[in-house]
Amino acid sequence: TTLCRVGDAEWLVGGHKRGGTAFAARYHALDLEVEELSVPPVRAVIAGVGDSDSEQGLLGGAEGAVLWYERGELALEILPTRFDIASVAMDRAGGAWVAGASQMAYRNPTEGRARWESAWVDEREVTPFVSLFAQSGRLVAMTAEAHILEGIAVKPGV
């Protein structure tokens, strides 16, 4: 369901297997090689984003499962409030965003060790956010029903 570039010749791939479990891999383009990655026991990896300049990437999936890629290293991170992730984005400040139905979370890179925190919750918005755009202290999100949410940073780095 997702493919994102995280290096000159390296890509992250995410989706699900026929058996109904999540799938993630690194694709090494020059070697034409797919290296399957260990993923949590969730239904699927749904969304991904990568930045080949910083060699960072993010895969988001069901039940709040996040795979954070940075310079060849992959780490599993679980959101504090678990929800099915439908879209992801990264900003130039090193932060990352994930969103689903009713919720959004932000990966704050500025407090020593990066951590996920709730950024927005509205239980009335039951349609998942399917597209995110993050840049220069601004986030624009769109649901599958074309509802638009726009946010502007109220503190530096967010």
mmCIF file of C-alpha atoms in Angstrom:
data_model
loop_
_atom_site.group_PDB
_atom_site.id
_atom_site.type_symbol
_atom_site.label_atom_id
_atom_site.label_comp_id
_atom_site.label_asym_id
_atom_site.label_seq_id
_atom_site.Cartn_x
_atom_site.Cartn_y
_atom_site.Cartn_z
ATOM 1 C CA THR A 1 0.000 0.000 0.000
ATOM 2 C CA THR A 2 2.990 2.346 0.290
ATOM 3 C CA LEU A 3 6.427 2.954 -1.181
ATOM 4 C CA CYS A 4 8.773 5.739 -0.067
ATOM 5 C CA ARG A 5 12.346 6.680 -0.871
ATOM 6 C CA VAL A 6 14.752 6.925 2.087
ATOM 7 C CA GLY A 7 18.122 7.023 0.343
ATOM 8 C CA ASP A 8 19.843 7.312 -3.019
ATOM 9 C CA ALA A 9 18.995 3.706 -3.831
ATOM 10 C CA GLU A 10 16.901 2.587 -0.884
ATOM 11 C CA TRP A 11 13.144 2.477 -0.451
ATOM 12 C CA LEU A 12 10.705 1.395 2.252
ATOM 13 C CA VAL A 13 7.730 -0.737 1.223
ATOM 14 C CA GLY A 14 4.676 -1.435 3.347
ATOM 15 C CA GLY A 15 1.414 -3.319 3.046
ATOM 16 C CA HIS A 16 -0.100 -6.613 4.137
ATOM 17 C CA LYS A 17 0.372 -10.281 3.396
ATOM 18 C CA ARG A 18 -2.287 -12.637 2.086
ATOM 19 C CA GLY A 19 -2.640 -14.122 5.567
ATOM 20 C CA GLY A 20 -3.865 -10.784 6.909
ATOM 21 C CA THR A 21 -0.725 -9.556 8.689
ATOM 22 C CA ALA A 22 1.449 -6.508 8.136
ATOM 23 C CA PHE A 23 4.346 -6.471 5.693
ATOM 24 C CA ALA A 24 7.322 -4.102 5.551
ATOM 25 C CA ALA A 25 10.564 -4.289 3.601
ATOM 26 C CA ARG A 26 13.583 -2.351 2.471
ATOM 27 C CA TYR A 27 14.093 -2.331 -1.270
ATOM 28 C CA HIS A 28 17.726 -1.970 -2.356
ATOM 29 C CA ALA A 29 17.330 -0.645 -5.890
ATOM 30 C CA LEU A 30 20.893 -1.175 -7.118
ATOM 31 C CA ASP A 31 20.885 -4.809 -5.982
ATOM 32 C CA LEU A 32 17.259 -5.430 -7.019
ATOM 33 C CA GLU A 33 16.851 -6.951 -3.562
ATOM 34 C CA VAL A 34 13.936 -6.871 -1.116
ATOM 35 C CA GLU A 35 14.800 -7.314 2.566
ATOM 36 C CA GLU A 36 11.733 -8.137 4.658
ATOM 37 C CA LEU A 37 11.595 -6.285 7.984
ATOM 38 C CA SER A 38 10.236 -7.410 11.308
ATOM 39 C CA VAL A 39 6.844 -5.812 12.007
ATOM 40 C CA PRO A 40 4.447 -6.008 14.933
ATOM 41 C CA PRO A 41 1.509 -8.438 14.709
ATOM 42 C CA VAL A 42 -0.979 -5.959 13.254
ATOM 43 C CA ARG A 43 -3.235 -6.138 10.182
ATOM 44 C CA ALA A 44 -1.310 -3.883 7.825
ATOM 45 C CA VAL A 45 1.138 -1.103 7.159
ATOM 46 C CA ILE A 46 -0.964 1.541 5.441
ATOM 47 C CA ALA A 47 1.026 4.720 4.852
ATOM 48 C CA GLY A 48 4.614 5.815 4.408
ATOM 49 C CA VAL A 49 6.754 8.843 3.815
ATOM 50 C CA GLY A 50 10.478 9.197 3.194
ATOM 51 C CA ASP A 51 13.138 11.849 2.802
ATOM 52 C CA SER A 52 16.197 10.684 0.891
ATOM 53 C CA ASP A 53 18.193 13.823 1.842
ATOM 54 C CA SER A 54 17.976 13.138 5.588
ATOM 55 C CA GLU A 55 17.750 9.355 5.067
ATOM 56 C CA GLN A 56 14.634 9.177 7.229
ATOM 57 C CA GLY A 57 11.356 7.412 6.718
ATOM 58 C CA LEU A 58 8.174 6.505 8.474
ATOM 59 C CA LEU A 59 5.709 3.664 7.982
ATOM 60 C CA GLY A 60 2.389 3.776 9.834
ATOM 61 C CA GLY A 61 -0.078 0.976 10.299
ATOM 62 C CA ALA A 62 -2.922 -0.528 12.219
ATOM 63 C CA GLU A 63 -3.241 -0.221 16.001
ATOM 64 C CA GLY A 64 -0.746 2.642 16.297
ATOM 65 C CA ALA A 65 2.242 0.720 14.971
ATOM 66 C CA VAL A 66 4.975 3.005 13.609
ATOM 67 C CA LEU A 67 8.239 1.983 11.992
ATOM 68 C CA TRP A 68 10.766 4.838 12.146
ATOM 69 C CA TYR A 69 13.722 4.588 9.756
ATOM 70 C CA GLU A 70 16.830 6.717 10.194
ATOM 71 C CA ARG A 71 20.132 6.277 8.341
ATOM 72 C CA GLY A 72 19.830 2.509 7.917
ATOM 73 C CA GLU A 73 18.358 1.805 11.353
ATOM 74 C CA LEU A 74 14.723 0.811 11.860
ATOM 75 C CA ALA A 75 12.879 1.137 15.170
ATOM 76 C CA LEU A 76 9.383 0.077 16.160
ATOM 77 C CA GLU A 77 7.469 2.808 17.983
ATOM 78 C CA ILE A 78 3.956 2.484 19.391
ATOM 79 C CA LEU A 79 1.692 5.490 19.780
ATOM 80 C CA PRO A 80 0.644 6.252 23.367
ATOM 81 C CA THR A 81 -3.000 6.204 22.255
ATOM 82 C CA ARG A 82 -3.349 3.454 19.667
ATOM 83 C CA PHE A 83 -5.411 4.106 16.554
ATOM 84 C CA ASP A 84 -5.291 2.875 12.983
ATOM 85 C CA ILE A 85 -2.945 5.136 11.033
ATOM 86 C CA ALA A 86 -4.190 6.099 7.572
ATOM 87 C CA SER A 87 -1.728 8.866 6.612
ATOM 88 C CA VAL A 88 1.713 10.141 7.595
ATOM 89 C CA ALA A 89 3.953 13.159 6.981
ATOM 90 C CA MET A 90 7.353 14.483 8.020
ATOM 91 C CA ASP A 91 8.370 18.120 8.383
ATOM 92 C CA ARG A 92 11.778 19.725 7.785
ATOM 93 C CA ALA A 93 12.235 20.321 11.537
ATOM 94 C CA GLY A 94 12.567 16.560 12.012
ATOM 95 C CA GLY A 95 9.063 16.027 13.324
ATOM 96 C CA ALA A 96 6.592 13.486 12.039
ATOM 97 C CA TRP A 97 2.812 13.286 11.919
ATOM 98 C CA VAL A 98 0.416 10.351 11.798
ATOM 99 C CA ALA A 99 -3.360 10.520 11.476
ATOM 100 C CA GLY A 100 -6.377 8.268 11.324
ATOM 101 C CA ALA A 101 -10.047 8.610 12.144
ATOM 102 C CA SER A 102 -10.612 11.091 14.990
ATOM 103 C CA GLN A 103 -6.940 11.412 15.967
ATOM 104 C CA MET A 104 -3.502 12.742 15.112
ATOM 105 C CA ALA A 105 -0.149 12.327 16.816
ATOM 106 C CA TYR A 106 3.148 14.191 16.502
ATOM 107 C CA ARG A 107 6.687 12.837 16.926
ATOM 108 C CA ASN A 108 8.520 15.636 18.677
ATOM 109 C CA PRO A 109 12.260 15.520 17.928
ATOM 110 C CA THR A 110 13.263 18.504 20.070
ATOM 111 C CA GLU A 111 13.110 17.082 23.580
ATOM 112 C CA GLY A 112 16.295 15.012 23.664
ATOM 113 C CA ARG A 113 14.821 11.647 22.740
ATOM 114 C CA ALA A 114 12.034 11.864 20.185
ATOM 115 C CA ARG A 115 8.613 10.824 21.458
ATOM 116 C CA TRP A 116 5.046 10.625 20.188
ATOM 117 C CA GLU A 117 2.341 12.824 21.698
ATOM 118 C CA SER A 118 -1.312 13.388 20.935
ATOM 119 C CA ALA A 119 -1.744 16.419 18.670
ATOM 120 C CA TRP A 120 -5.482 16.432 17.945
ATOM 121 C CA VAL A 121 -8.547 14.423 18.937
ATOM 122 C CA ASP A 122 -12.162 14.868 17.849
ATOM 123 C CA GLU A 123 -14.363 11.798 18.258
ATOM 124 C CA ARG A 124 -16.971 13.383 15.957
ATOM 125 C CA GLU A 125 -14.598 13.108 12.963
ATOM 126 C CA VAL A 126 -15.002 9.404 12.193
ATOM 127 C CA THR A 127 -13.689 9.555 8.615
ATOM 128 C CA PRO A 128 -9.929 8.899 8.485
ATOM 129 C CA PHE A 129 -7.431 11.495 7.380
ATOM 130 C CA VAL A 130 -6.035 10.196 4.103
ATOM 131 C CA SER A 131 -3.617 12.991 3.248
ATOM 132 C CA LEU A 132 -1.244 15.134 5.338
ATOM 133 C CA PHE A 133 1.021 18.024 4.372
ATOM 134 C CA ALA A 134 3.496 19.397 6.923
ATOM 135 C CA GLN A 135 5.805 22.349 6.305
ATOM 136 C CA SER A 136 7.206 25.356 8.183
ATOM 137 C CA GLY A 137 5.029 25.113 11.270
ATOM 138 C CA ARG A 138 1.859 24.345 9.313
ATOM 139 C CA LEU A 139 -0.102 21.129 8.936
ATOM 140 C CA VAL A 140 -2.933 20.595 6.480
ATOM 141 C CA ALA A 141 -4.911 17.353 6.688
ATOM 142 C CA MET A 142 -7.737 16.029 4.522
ATOM 143 C CA THR A 143 -10.212 13.254 5.307
ATOM 144 C CA ALA A 144 -11.655 10.766 2.838
ATOM 145 C CA GLU A 145 -14.785 12.976 2.760
ATOM 146 C CA ALA A 146 -12.693 16.075 1.879
ATOM 147 C CA HIS A 147 -12.922 17.672 5.327
ATOM 148 C CA ILE A 148 -9.895 19.924 5.772
ATOM 149 C CA LEU A 149 -8.095 20.584 9.037
ATOM 150 C CA GLU A 150 -5.364 23.193 9.146
ATOM 151 C CA GLY A 151 -3.041 23.761 12.073
ATOM 152 C CA ILE A 152 -0.363 26.322 12.749
ATOM 153 C CA ALA A 153 2.410 25.814 15.326
ATOM 154 C CA VAL A 154 1.851 27.539 18.648
ATOM 155 C CA LYS A 155 5.292 26.705 20.031
ATOM 156 C CA PRO A 156 8.650 26.405 18.267
ATOM 157 C CA GLY A 157 9.402 23.005 16.764
ATOM 158 C CA VAL A 158 5.786 21.853 16.650
#
